[in-house]
Amino acid sequence: MRTGWILRSDLSVDQLVDEACRADRLGIDVLWLDHASDESYGSTLVTAAFLSAIIPSIRIAAVVDVGPHPVSIAEQAGVADLALGGRLTLVVRCGDDEIDLLDETVGVLLLAFASRPFRHHGRRWTIPAQSEANTGWIEDRIIVTPTPSQLDLPIWIVGPCCQAVAAEHGLAFVSDSPVDAGDSTSRSRPAIVSLRGSDPVAAAGAAVNSLREAQRRWGMDLAVFDAESSDKAARLATIEHITHEVRPRVQMDRLPPGIEGFWDADRSLIGC
Amino acid sequence: MTIEVGLGLWSMQATAFAPAGWPAMYAALADEAREVEALGFDGMWFAEHHFWYDGWCPQPVVAAAVAAAATSTLRVGTAMHLLPQHDPVEVARMATTLHRLSGGRLDLGFGLGYRDAEFDGVGLEIRRRGTRMDHGLDHLAEHWGATATGRAASAPRVMVGGLAPKAIERAAKRGLGLLLPPSLRATEVATALANARLIAAQHNTSVGRIGMMIDVWLDDDGDCAREFFIPRLRTHYKEYAGAWWQIKGRPGFEVPDSLERQMDRSAAAMVVGNVDEVTARLVELAEVGIDVFGLQIQSDVTRDRWRDVAANLAKRVVPTLKAVAA
C-alpha cells in the first residue's frame, strides 16, 4: 500500500517546504496538494511546480476544481508535469451539482493530453470556437503543447457522486474514507484517511486496522492522510509515525508473528 | 529608482531550427535560475504563447515557480503574460500563490496578445482583448486590495505591455508600470514616459517601473557578435512572424518583401556588438527612464553560448548600466 500526505494552501511557505521535504525523505509516496477549506485561492499546480525544484523524488497529486477552462488546466498540468519530471497526478474535483461539468472537463483533459490536435463541442465549451469575429488564421483543431512528460498523465476523480464519471472515462476514483468501498475495478484505488483531532499521530496509528481491512475488502492501495491539526510539530511527527509505524504494517497481507513486537521493542535506532 | 537587469526569455521552445526535448528544458530550469542569480542578475523572464508546434510555454507563471523555488533573491517575471486570454480569477489565484511562495518576487508583465488562433482556442474574440485587459487589470487590483491612488504593498509588480496611447493610458491611470517595445529609440521612450507620467498625475497616482525586453548579444569583436546573432534571431522571429503576423491583411509568409522589412526593423532594435557598443545603447535607454531591463539572449542558442554571454554581460556591462542615475 502506498501512502500520501495532504498539504493545504493555508500552510506557511516554510511549513509547506518542511513537510514536503520530510515526506520525500522518509518515503511518503504522494504529496497531495489541496486548498484550505475556507479559501478558494491557492493554485495547486503552481505549488506543484514550485516544489519540483525542492523535492527530488516524491509524486505530487494536485487537486483542481472544475470551473476553469479545461484547456488552461491541461496547459498548467502539462508544464507542472514537465517541471516534475513526470511525477504529477491530476485530481479533478467537483461539487454536488457539477457532474455534467466534471464529465465535460475530464473529456477535454483527456483530449488535450493525447498529444494530437482535437476539437470539442460540449454543453459549456466549443474548442476551438471558430468564431467569425476572429478573422486571422484560426485552427480547425488545436493541440495543447507542450505535452506532459508522462505519456499517460494520471487523472483521478474526487467528489460526491463522481464514481460514474470516473468509471465512464476509465479513471480512478478517490474514496473519501477507507471504510467506503472505492471502485474495486479501477487500477488505482486511493482513499482519504482523515486524522481528526489534536493528536494526528494517535489517529494514524489507530487507522492501521481499517487500512488493512480496506486493502483486503476492496483493494485500497493508496492511503492519503489528511491531518486536521495545524500544529507544525504534530504534523511532522505524524509523517514520521506514518513512515516508521503505519506503512510497514500495511504492506503485506499478513505479518509474521512477533515482528510487530520487535518493531515496538526498541525504537532507539530510529532517525540515526 | 534602482535599475534592475534580468535575463530572458525563457519559453522552452523546441523549434525546427533548435530542436530539444521539453523534459530536458524544464529539467534544466532550476539550475539555469540558480546560474542567473549567481551571476548577479536581478530577474528571469518567461514568455507565453499557445497551441504552437514547438511547445512555447503556455503558462509562464507555472514555469516561473520553478525558478522562484530554486533561488532566494532572483525576481521572476512574465513578458508577457497574455492576460486577455485568461480568466482573471485564475490569474489572480496563480499569481497570488507564486507571489506568496516566492516571498514577493513576482513581476507580471501583461500583454494583449495578437494571435487570433490563441483567442479562438479558448472561445474568445480577439476584438475584445482591450476590454478583457481592462477588466483583468481591475479584477487583479481589487483582489490585491489596491487603493485608487497606489498599489497594494503585498501585490506582484505589474507592467502593461505596449506603446499605443491606449496601452500607456491603461497603465498610467492605474499606477502600473510599462513594458515598452524594444523598437523605440531613446527619444521615443522619453516621450512615452512623459505622457504616462502626465496621465498618472491626472489620476492622482504615479507610474510604476518602466521595463523593456531587448535582444542582446555580446562579443569582444562586435562584428562577430553581429555575424553570429543577427541572422539567427532574424530566422527565429521570421518563423512566427511569417506564420502568425498579418502584414497588410495577409499572412506574413505570403508577403515576403514586407516580412523582410519587418525583420529589418526587428534587427535594428537588437543591441548587438562589443562591450562598448552594447553598454552605450543600454545606458542611453536607462538615461531616459528604463529601469527594468530584460536582456533577451536565450533564443535558439545553446546554453554554453548564452551562459558565456550572460557572464560577460554581468561582469562588463551591468555594473555600468546600474550606475546610471535616470
Coordinates of C-alpha atoms in Angstrom, one line a residue:
Chain A
M1 CA 0.0 0.0 0.0
R2 CA 1.3 3.5 -0.9
T3 CA 1.0 6.4 1.4
G4 CA 0.1 10.0 0.8
W5 CA 0.1 13.3 2.8
I6 CA -2.2 16.2 2.3
L7 CA -0.7 19.8 2.2
R8 CA -3.3 22.6 2.1
S9 CA -2.7 26.1 0.8
D10 CA -3.1 27.7 4.3
L11 CA 0.3 26.4 5.5
S12 CA 3.1 28.9 5.7
V13 CA 5.7 28.5 3.0
D14 CA 8.3 27.3 5.5
Q15 CA 5.9 24.6 6.8
L16 CA 4.9 23.6 3.3
V17 CA 8.5 23.0 2.4
D18 CA 9.4 21.4 5.7
E19 CA 6.6 18.9 5.5
A20 CA 7.3 18.2 1.8
C21 CA 11.0 17.6 2.4
R22 CA 10.3 15.4 5.4
A23 CA 7.7 13.3 3.4
D24 CA 10.0 13.0 0.5
R25 CA 13.0 11.9 2.6
L26 CA 11.0 9.3 4.6
G27 CA 9.3 7.7 1.6
I28 CA 5.8 9.0 1.6
D29 CA 4.7 8.1 -2.0
V30 CA 2.4 11.0 -2.8
L31 CA 2.2 14.6 -1.7
W32 CA -1.4 15.7 -2.1
L33 CA -1.9 19.4 -2.7
D34 CA -5.3 20.9 -2.0
H35 CA -6.9 24.2 -1.0
A36 CA -7.7 25.1 2.6
S37 CA -11.3 24.5 3.3
D38 CA -12.1 28.2 3.8
E39 CA -10.4 29.6 0.8
S40 CA -10.6 29.2 -2.9
Y41 CA -7.3 30.7 -3.6
G42 CA -4.1 28.6 -3.8
S43 CA -3.1 27.2 -7.1
T44 CA -2.1 23.6 -6.5
L45 CA -0.4 23.4 -9.9
V46 CA 1.8 26.5 -9.3
T47 CA 2.7 25.0 -5.9
A48 CA 3.5 21.6 -7.6
A49 CA 5.9 23.3 -10.0
F50 CA 7.4 25.2 -7.1
L51 CA 8.0 22.0 -5.1
S52 CA 9.6 20.4 -8.2
A53 CA 12.8 22.4 -7.6
I54 CA 12.9 21.3 -3.9
I55 CA 11.9 17.7 -3.6
P56 CA 13.5 15.2 -6.0
S57 CA 11.5 12.0 -5.7
I58 CA 8.0 12.2 -4.5
R59 CA 4.9 12.1 -6.7
I60 CA 2.6 15.1 -6.4
A61 CA -1.1 14.9 -6.7
A62 CA -2.7 18.4 -7.4
V63 CA -6.4 18.9 -6.8
V64 CA -8.1 21.2 -9.2
D65 CA -11.8 22.1 -9.0
V66 CA -14.0 22.1 -12.1
G67 CA -14.9 25.5 -13.4
P68 CA -11.8 26.9 -15.1
H69 CA -11.4 26.3 -18.8
P70 CA -10.0 22.7 -19.2
V71 CA -7.5 23.8 -21.9
S72 CA -6.0 26.1 -19.3
I73 CA -6.0 23.3 -16.7
A74 CA -4.3 21.0 -19.2
E75 CA -1.6 23.5 -20.0
Q76 CA -0.9 24.2 -16.4
A77 CA -0.7 20.4 -15.7
G78 CA 1.5 19.8 -18.7
V79 CA 4.0 22.4 -17.6
A80 CA 3.9 21.2 -14.0
D81 CA 4.4 17.6 -15.1
L82 CA 7.4 18.6 -17.1
A83 CA 8.8 20.5 -14.2
L84 CA 8.3 17.5 -12.0
G85 CA 9.9 15.1 -14.5
G86 CA 6.7 13.1 -14.9
R87 CA 5.6 12.9 -11.2
L88 CA 2.2 14.7 -11.5
T89 CA -1.2 13.2 -10.8
L90 CA -4.1 15.5 -11.6
V91 CA -7.1 15.1 -9.3
V92 CA -10.2 16.7 -10.6
R93 CA -12.9 17.6 -8.1
C94 CA -16.5 18.6 -8.5
G95 CA -19.3 19.6 -6.2
D96 CA -22.8 18.3 -5.8
D97 CA -24.4 19.7 -8.9
E98 CA -21.4 19.7 -11.2
I99 CA -21.5 16.2 -12.6
D100 CA -22.0 17.4 -16.2
L101 CA -19.3 19.9 -15.8
L102 CA -16.9 17.3 -14.4
D103 CA -17.7 15.0 -17.3
E104 CA -17.0 17.7 -19.9
T105 CA -13.9 18.9 -18.1
V106 CA -12.4 15.4 -17.9
G107 CA -13.3 14.7 -21.5
V108 CA -11.4 17.8 -22.7
L109 CA -8.4 17.0 -20.4
L110 CA -8.1 13.5 -22.0
L111 CA -8.2 15.0 -25.4
A112 CA -5.7 17.7 -24.5
F113 CA -3.2 15.2 -23.0
A114 CA -3.4 13.0 -26.0
S115 CA -0.6 14.8 -28.0
R116 CA -2.7 15.3 -31.1
P117 CA -4.9 18.0 -32.5
F118 CA -8.5 17.8 -31.3
R119 CA -11.8 19.6 -31.4
H120 CA -14.6 19.5 -28.8
H121 CA -18.2 20.6 -28.8
G122 CA -19.9 20.3 -25.5
R123 CA -22.5 21.9 -23.3
R124 CA -20.2 24.6 -21.9
W125 CA -17.2 24.7 -24.3
T126 CA -16.6 24.7 -28.0
I127 CA -12.9 24.1 -28.8
P128 CA -11.8 25.8 -31.0
A129 CA -14.7 28.3 -31.2
Q130 CA -14.0 29.1 -34.9
S131 CA -15.7 32.5 -34.2
E132 CA -16.4 34.6 -37.3
A133 CA -15.1 37.5 -35.2
N134 CA -11.6 36.0 -35.3
T135 CA -10.6 36.9 -38.9
G136 CA -6.9 36.0 -38.8
W137 CA -5.5 32.5 -39.1
I138 CA -7.5 30.1 -36.8
E139 CA -7.4 26.3 -36.5
D140 CA -10.0 23.6 -37.1
R141 CA -8.4 21.6 -34.3
I142 CA -6.0 22.8 -31.6
I143 CA -3.1 21.0 -30.0
V144 CA -2.2 21.7 -26.4
T145 CA 1.6 21.9 -26.1
P146 CA 3.9 21.2 -24.5
T147 CA 2.7 17.6 -23.9
P148 CA 3.2 16.3 -20.4
S149 CA 6.3 14.4 -19.6
Q150 CA 4.2 11.3 -18.9
L151 CA 2.7 9.5 -21.8
D152 CA -0.4 8.9 -19.8
L153 CA -0.7 11.5 -17.1
P154 CA -3.0 10.1 -14.4
I155 CA -6.3 11.8 -13.9
W156 CA -8.2 10.9 -10.8
I157 CA -11.7 12.0 -9.8
V158 CA -12.9 13.1 -6.4
G159 CA -16.2 14.5 -5.2
P160 CA -19.7 13.4 -4.4
C161 CA -21.4 11.1 -6.9
C162 CA -18.4 11.1 -9.2
Q163 CA -17.8 7.4 -9.4
A164 CA -19.9 7.0 -12.5
V165 CA -17.9 9.7 -14.4
A166 CA -14.7 8.1 -13.3
A167 CA -15.8 4.7 -14.5
E168 CA -17.1 6.0 -17.8
H169 CA -13.7 7.5 -18.6
G170 CA -11.7 4.6 -17.1
L171 CA -10.2 6.8 -14.4
A172 CA -9.5 6.2 -10.7
F173 CA -12.0 7.5 -8.2
V174 CA -10.7 8.7 -4.8
S175 CA -12.8 7.4 -2.0
D176 CA -13.3 9.8 0.9
S177 CA -12.5 7.1 3.5
P178 CA -11.2 3.6 3.7
V179 CA -14.5 2.4 5.1
D180 CA -16.5 3.4 2.0
A181 CA -15.6 1.0 -0.7
G182 CA -13.9 2.5 -3.6
D183 CA -14.0 1.2 -7.1
S184 CA -12.6 -2.2 -6.9
T185 CA -12.4 -2.5 -10.7
S186 CA -10.1 0.5 -11.1
R187 CA -6.4 0.1 -11.5
S188 CA -5.6 2.7 -8.8
R189 CA -7.7 2.7 -5.6
P190 CA -6.9 5.6 -3.4
A191 CA -8.8 6.8 -0.3
I192 CA -8.5 9.8 2.0
V193 CA -7.7 8.9 5.6
S194 CA -8.9 11.7 7.9
L195 CA -6.9 12.2 11.0
R196 CA -9.2 14.2 13.2
G197 CA -8.5 15.9 16.5
S198 CA -5.4 17.3 18.0
D199 CA -3.4 14.1 18.1
P200 CA -2.9 13.0 14.5
V201 CA -0.1 10.6 15.5
A202 CA -2.5 8.6 17.6
A203 CA -5.2 8.8 14.9
A204 CA -2.7 7.5 12.3
G205 CA -1.8 4.6 14.5
A206 CA -5.5 3.8 15.1
A207 CA -6.1 3.7 11.4
V208 CA -3.9 0.6 10.7
N209 CA -6.6 -2.0 11.1
S210 CA -9.1 -0.1 8.9
L211 CA -6.4 0.2 6.2
R212 CA -5.7 -3.5 6.3
E213 CA -9.4 -4.2 6.2
A214 CA -9.9 -1.9 3.2
Q215 CA -7.0 -3.4 1.4
R216 CA -8.4 -6.8 1.7
R217 CA -12.1 -5.9 1.1
W218 CA -11.8 -3.6 -2.0
G219 CA -8.1 -3.4 -2.8
M220 CA -7.4 0.1 -1.4
D221 CA -3.8 0.8 -2.4
L222 CA -3.1 4.4 -1.5
A223 CA -3.9 5.9 1.9
V224 CA -3.8 9.7 1.7
F225 CA -3.5 11.0 5.2
D226 CA -5.3 14.3 6.0
A227 CA -4.3 15.7 9.4
E228 CA -6.8 18.2 10.7
S229 CA -4.3 19.6 13.1
S230 CA -2.3 22.7 12.1
D231 CA 0.3 22.2 14.8
K232 CA 3.6 22.0 12.9
A233 CA 5.4 19.7 15.3
A234 CA 2.4 17.3 15.4
R235 CA 2.2 17.2 11.7
L236 CA 5.9 16.5 11.2
A237 CA 5.6 13.8 13.9
T238 CA 2.7 12.3 12.1
I239 CA 4.7 12.0 8.9
E240 CA 7.4 10.2 10.9
H241 CA 4.8 7.9 12.5
I242 CA 3.2 7.0 9.2
T243 CA 6.5 6.0 7.7
H244 CA 8.0 4.3 10.7
E245 CA 4.9 2.6 12.2
V246 CA 1.9 2.6 9.8
R247 CA 3.5 1.9 6.5
P248 CA 5.4 -1.3 7.5
R249 CA 2.2 -2.7 9.0
V250 CA 0.1 -2.4 5.9
Q251 CA 2.3 -3.6 3.1
M252 CA 1.8 -7.3 3.4
D253 CA -1.3 -9.4 3.6
R254 CA -0.1 -10.9 6.9
L255 CA 2.9 -10.2 9.1
P256 CA 4.9 -12.9 10.6
P257 CA 4.3 -13.5 14.3
G258 CA 6.5 -11.4 16.6
I259 CA 7.6 -8.8 14.1
E260 CA 5.4 -6.0 15.4
G261 CA 6.6 -6.6 18.9
F262 CA 10.1 -6.5 17.6
W263 CA 9.4 -3.2 15.9
D264 CA 7.9 -1.8 19.1
A265 CA 10.5 -3.1 21.5
D266 CA 13.4 -0.9 20.5
R267 CA 12.9 2.4 18.7
S268 CA 16.3 3.8 19.8
L269 CA 17.8 3.5 16.3
I270 CA 15.1 5.5 14.6
G271 CA 16.4 8.6 13.0
C272 CA 20.1 7.5 13.3
Chain B
M1 CA 14.8 54.2 -8.8
T2 CA 17.3 51.3 -8.8
I3 CA 18.0 49.9 -12.2
E4 CA 17.3 46.2 -12.4
V5 CA 18.8 43.9 -15.1
G6 CA 17.4 40.5 -15.8
L7 CA 17.7 37.8 -18.5
G8 CA 15.1 36.4 -20.8
L9 CA 13.2 35.0 -22.4
W10 CA 12.6 31.5 -21.2
S11 CA 9.9 29.9 -23.4
M12 CA 11.1 26.3 -23.6
Q13 CA 10.6 26.1 -27.3
A14 CA 11.6 23.1 -29.4
T15 CA 11.8 24.8 -32.8
A16 CA 12.6 23.3 -36.2
F17 CA 15.9 25.1 -36.1
A18 CA 16.8 24.3 -32.5
P19 CA 15.1 21.1 -31.5
A20 CA 15.3 19.9 -27.9
G21 CA 13.3 17.8 -25.5
W22 CA 10.7 19.5 -23.4
P23 CA 11.5 17.4 -20.4
A24 CA 15.2 18.3 -20.6
M25 CA 14.4 22.0 -21.0
Y26 CA 12.1 22.0 -17.9
A27 CA 14.6 19.9 -16.0
A28 CA 17.2 22.5 -16.6
L29 CA 15.1 25.4 -15.4
A30 CA 16.1 25.2 -11.7
D31 CA 19.8 25.1 -12.4
E32 CA 19.6 27.9 -15.0
A33 CA 17.8 30.0 -12.5
R34 CA 20.5 29.4 -9.9
E35 CA 23.1 30.4 -12.5
V36 CA 21.3 33.6 -13.4
E37 CA 21.1 34.5 -9.7
A38 CA 24.7 33.6 -9.1
L39 CA 25.8 35.9 -11.9
G40 CA 24.1 38.7 -10.1
F41 CA 21.2 39.4 -12.4
D42 CA 18.0 40.7 -10.8
G43 CA 15.4 38.8 -12.7
M44 CA 14.5 35.9 -15.0
W45 CA 11.7 36.5 -17.6
F46 CA 9.2 34.0 -19.0
A47 CA 7.2 34.3 -22.2
E48 CA 3.9 32.8 -23.3
H49 CA 2.1 31.5 -26.4
H50 CA -0.3 28.7 -27.1
F51 CA -1.1 25.9 -29.4
W52 CA 2.1 26.0 -31.3
Y53 CA 4.1 23.1 -32.7
D54 CA 7.2 24.0 -30.7
G55 CA 5.6 23.8 -27.3
W56 CA 6.1 27.5 -26.5
C57 CA 5.3 27.7 -22.8
P58 CA 1.6 28.5 -22.4
Q59 CA 1.7 29.0 -18.6
P60 CA 4.6 31.2 -17.6
V61 CA 3.6 31.6 -14.0
V62 CA 3.8 27.8 -13.5
A63 CA 7.2 27.7 -15.2
A64 CA 8.4 30.8 -13.2
A65 CA 7.5 28.9 -10.0
V66 CA 10.4 26.5 -10.6
A67 CA 12.9 29.4 -10.9
A68 CA 11.5 31.0 -7.8
A69 CA 11.9 27.8 -5.7
A70 CA 15.5 27.3 -6.9
T71 CA 16.6 30.8 -5.9
S72 CA 16.2 33.2 -3.0
T73 CA 16.7 36.8 -4.4
L74 CA 16.0 36.4 -8.1
R75 CA 12.8 38.1 -9.3
V76 CA 10.8 36.0 -11.7
G77 CA 8.7 37.8 -14.3
T78 CA 6.4 37.3 -17.3
A79 CA 7.0 39.1 -20.6
M80 CA 4.4 38.8 -21.5
H81 CA 1.5 37.0 -19.7
L82 CA -1.4 37.3 -22.2
L83 CA -4.0 38.4 -19.7
P84 CA -6.9 38.8 -22.1
Q85 CA -6.7 35.1 -23.0
H86 CA -7.1 34.0 -19.4
D87 CA -9.8 34.1 -16.7
P88 CA -8.6 36.9 -14.3
V89 CA -9.8 34.8 -11.4
E90 CA -7.4 32.1 -12.4
V91 CA -4.6 34.6 -13.0
A92 CA -5.2 36.1 -9.5
R93 CA -5.1 32.6 -8.0
M94 CA -1.9 31.6 -9.7
A95 CA -0.1 34.9 -9.3
T96 CA -1.1 35.3 -5.6
T97 CA 0.2 31.8 -5.0
L98 CA 3.5 32.3 -6.6
H99 CA 3.9 35.8 -5.1
R100 CA 3.5 34.2 -1.6
L101 CA 5.6 31.2 -2.3
S102 CA 8.5 33.3 -3.7
G103 CA 8.4 35.8 -0.8
G104 CA 7.2 38.7 -3.0
R105 CA 9.5 38.2 -6.1
L106 CA 6.9 38.1 -8.9
D107 CA 6.7 40.6 -11.7
L108 CA 3.8 40.4 -14.0
G109 CA 4.2 41.9 -17.5
F110 CA 0.9 41.7 -19.3
G111 CA 0.4 41.8 -23.0
L112 CA -2.7 41.9 -25.1
G113 CA -1.9 39.0 -27.4
Y114 CA -2.2 39.2 -31.2
R115 CA -2.9 35.7 -32.5
D116 CA -6.5 35.0 -33.4
A117 CA -5.9 31.3 -33.0
E118 CA -5.0 31.7 -29.3
F119 CA -8.2 33.6 -28.6
D120 CA -10.3 31.3 -30.7
G121 CA -8.9 28.2 -29.0
V122 CA -10.4 29.2 -25.7
G123 CA -13.6 30.6 -27.1
L124 CA -12.7 34.3 -27.1
E125 CA -12.9 37.1 -29.6
I126 CA -9.6 38.9 -30.3
R127 CA -11.5 42.2 -30.9
R128 CA -12.5 42.2 -27.2
R129 CA -8.9 41.9 -25.9
G130 CA -8.7 45.6 -24.8
T131 CA -11.8 45.3 -22.8
R132 CA -10.7 42.0 -21.3
M133 CA -7.3 43.5 -20.4
D134 CA -9.0 46.4 -18.6
H135 CA -11.3 44.0 -16.8
G136 CA -8.4 41.7 -15.9
L137 CA -6.3 44.5 -14.5
D138 CA -9.2 45.9 -12.5
H139 CA -10.0 42.5 -11.1
L140 CA -6.4 41.9 -10.0
A141 CA -6.2 45.4 -8.4
E142 CA -9.4 44.6 -6.5
H143 CA -8.1 41.2 -5.5
W144 CA -4.9 42.6 -4.2
G145 CA -6.7 45.4 -2.4
A146 CA -5.1 48.3 -4.3
T147 CA -6.3 51.8 -3.4
A148 CA -7.3 54.3 -6.0
T149 CA -4.0 56.1 -5.6
G150 CA -1.5 53.4 -5.1
R151 CA -0.6 49.8 -5.2
A152 CA -1.1 47.2 -2.6
A153 CA 2.2 46.7 -0.8
S154 CA 2.0 42.9 -1.0
A155 CA 0.9 42.6 -4.6
P156 CA 3.1 41.5 -7.5
R157 CA 4.5 44.3 -9.6
V158 CA 2.5 44.8 -12.7
M159 CA 3.7 46.2 -16.0
V160 CA 1.5 46.7 -19.0
G161 CA 3.0 46.0 -22.4
G162 CA 2.6 48.1 -25.5
L163 CA 3.2 51.5 -26.9
A164 CA -0.2 52.6 -28.3
P165 CA -1.8 55.6 -26.4
K166 CA -4.4 53.2 -25.1
A167 CA -1.8 51.0 -23.6
I168 CA 0.0 53.9 -22.0
E169 CA -3.2 55.3 -20.6
R170 CA -4.3 51.8 -19.4
A171 CA -1.1 51.5 -17.3
A172 CA -0.7 55.1 -16.2
K173 CA -4.2 55.8 -14.8
R174 CA -3.9 52.7 -12.7
G175 CA -0.5 53.5 -11.4
L176 CA 1.0 50.5 -13.1
G177 CA 4.4 50.1 -14.8
L178 CA 5.0 49.9 -18.5
L179 CA 6.7 47.3 -20.6
L180 CA 7.8 49.1 -23.7
P181 CA 8.7 47.6 -27.1
P182 CA 12.5 47.4 -27.9
S183 CA 11.9 49.1 -31.3
L184 CA 11.7 52.5 -29.5
R185 CA 14.5 55.0 -29.8
A186 CA 15.6 56.7 -26.6
T187 CA 13.7 59.9 -27.6
E188 CA 10.6 57.9 -28.1
V189 CA 11.0 56.3 -24.7
A190 CA 11.3 59.7 -23.2
T191 CA 8.1 60.9 -24.9
A192 CA 6.1 57.8 -23.9
L193 CA 7.3 58.1 -20.3
A194 CA 6.4 61.8 -20.2
N195 CA 2.9 61.0 -21.5
A196 CA 2.5 58.3 -18.9
R197 CA 3.5 60.5 -16.0
L198 CA 1.1 63.2 -17.1
I199 CA -1.8 60.7 -17.3
A200 CA -0.8 59.2 -13.9
A201 CA -0.7 62.6 -12.3
Q202 CA -4.2 63.4 -13.7
H203 CA -5.4 60.3 -11.8
N204 CA -3.5 61.1 -8.6
T205 CA -1.1 58.2 -9.0
S206 CA 2.4 57.6 -10.3
V207 CA 3.8 55.3 -12.9
G208 CA 5.4 52.1 -11.8
R209 CA 8.5 50.5 -13.2
I210 CA 9.4 51.1 -16.8
G211 CA 10.7 47.9 -18.4
M212 CA 12.0 46.8 -21.8
M213 CA 12.8 43.4 -23.1
I214 CA 15.7 43.8 -25.6
D215 CA 17.5 41.3 -27.7
V216 CA 21.2 41.5 -26.7
W217 CA 24.4 39.7 -27.8
L218 CA 27.9 40.4 -26.8
D219 CA 31.3 39.5 -28.2
D220 CA 34.7 41.1 -27.8
D221 CA 34.5 41.6 -31.6
G222 CA 31.4 43.5 -32.4
D223 CA 31.3 42.2 -36.0
C224 CA 31.5 38.6 -34.8
A225 CA 28.6 39.3 -32.5
R226 CA 26.5 40.7 -35.3
E227 CA 27.5 37.9 -37.7
F228 CA 26.5 35.2 -35.2
F229 CA 23.4 36.6 -33.6
I230 CA 21.5 38.7 -36.0
P231 CA 20.9 36.0 -38.7
R232 CA 19.9 33.6 -36.0
L233 CA 17.5 36.0 -34.4
R234 CA 16.0 37.0 -37.8
T235 CA 15.3 33.4 -38.6
H236 CA 13.9 32.9 -35.1
Y237 CA 11.5 35.8 -35.5
K238 CA 10.7 35.2 -39.1
E239 CA 9.3 31.8 -38.4
Y240 CA 6.5 33.0 -36.2
A241 CA 6.2 36.4 -37.8
G242 CA 5.6 34.7 -41.1
A243 CA 3.2 32.2 -39.7
W244 CA 1.3 34.5 -37.2
W245 CA 1.5 38.1 -38.2
Q246 CA -0.9 39.7 -40.6
I247 CA 1.0 42.2 -42.7
K248 CA -1.2 44.4 -44.7
G249 CA -4.0 42.0 -44.1
R250 CA -2.1 38.9 -45.4
P251 CA -0.2 36.1 -43.6
G252 CA 3.5 37.1 -43.3
F253 CA 4.9 34.3 -45.4
E254 CA 2.6 35.4 -48.3
V255 CA 4.3 38.9 -48.4
P256 CA 8.0 38.0 -48.2
D257 CA 9.3 41.5 -49.1
S258 CA 7.1 43.1 -46.3
L259 CA 8.2 40.3 -44.0
E260 CA 11.8 41.1 -44.6
R261 CA 11.3 44.7 -43.9
Q262 CA 9.7 43.8 -40.6
M263 CA 12.7 41.7 -39.8
D264 CA 14.9 44.6 -40.7
R265 CA 13.0 46.7 -38.1
S266 CA 13.4 43.9 -35.5
A267 CA 17.2 43.6 -36.3
A268 CA 17.6 47.4 -35.9
A269 CA 16.1 47.1 -32.4
M270 CA 18.7 44.4 -31.3
V271 CA 21.6 45.5 -29.2
V272 CA 24.4 43.5 -30.6
G273 CA 28.1 44.3 -30.6
N274 CA 31.2 44.6 -28.3
V275 CA 31.1 45.8 -24.7
D276 CA 31.3 49.5 -25.6
E277 CA 28.5 49.3 -28.2
V278 CA 26.2 47.3 -26.1
T279 CA 26.8 49.4 -23.0
A280 CA 26.3 52.7 -24.8
R281 CA 22.9 51.7 -26.2
L282 CA 21.6 50.3 -22.9
V283 CA 22.9 53.3 -20.9
E284 CA 21.1 55.6 -23.4
L285 CA 17.8 53.9 -22.6
A286 CA 18.5 53.9 -18.8
E287 CA 19.2 57.7 -19.0
V288 CA 15.7 58.3 -20.4
G289 CA 14.0 56.2 -17.8
I290 CA 14.1 52.4 -18.5
D291 CA 14.7 51.0 -15.1
V292 CA 13.9 47.3 -15.6
F293 CA 15.9 45.6 -18.4
G294 CA 15.2 42.1 -19.6
L295 CA 18.2 41.2 -21.8
Q296 CA 17.0 38.6 -24.2
I297 CA 19.8 36.2 -25.0
Q298 CA 18.1 32.9 -24.9
S299 CA 16.6 32.3 -28.4
D300 CA 17.7 29.2 -30.3
V301 CA 21.2 29.3 -29.0
T302 CA 22.9 26.6 -26.9
R303 CA 23.2 27.0 -23.2
D304 CA 27.0 27.1 -23.4
R305 CA 26.8 30.1 -25.8
W306 CA 24.3 32.1 -23.8
R307 CA 25.9 31.5 -20.4
D308 CA 29.2 32.9 -21.7
V309 CA 27.4 36.0 -23.0
A310 CA 25.5 36.2 -19.7
A311 CA 28.7 36.1 -17.7
N312 CA 30.2 38.8 -19.8
L313 CA 27.2 41.0 -19.6
A314 CA 27.2 40.6 -15.8
K315 CA 30.8 41.4 -15.4
R316 CA 31.3 44.1 -18.1
V317 CA 28.1 45.8 -18.9
V318 CA 25.7 45.5 -16.0
P319 CA 27.8 47.5 -13.5
T320 CA 28.0 50.5 -15.8
L321 CA 24.3 50.2 -16.6
K322 CA 23.3 50.1 -12.9
A323 CA 25.4 53.1 -12.2
V324 CA 23.2 55.3 -14.4
A325 CA 21.0 57.7 -12.4
A326 CA 18.0 58.4 -14.6

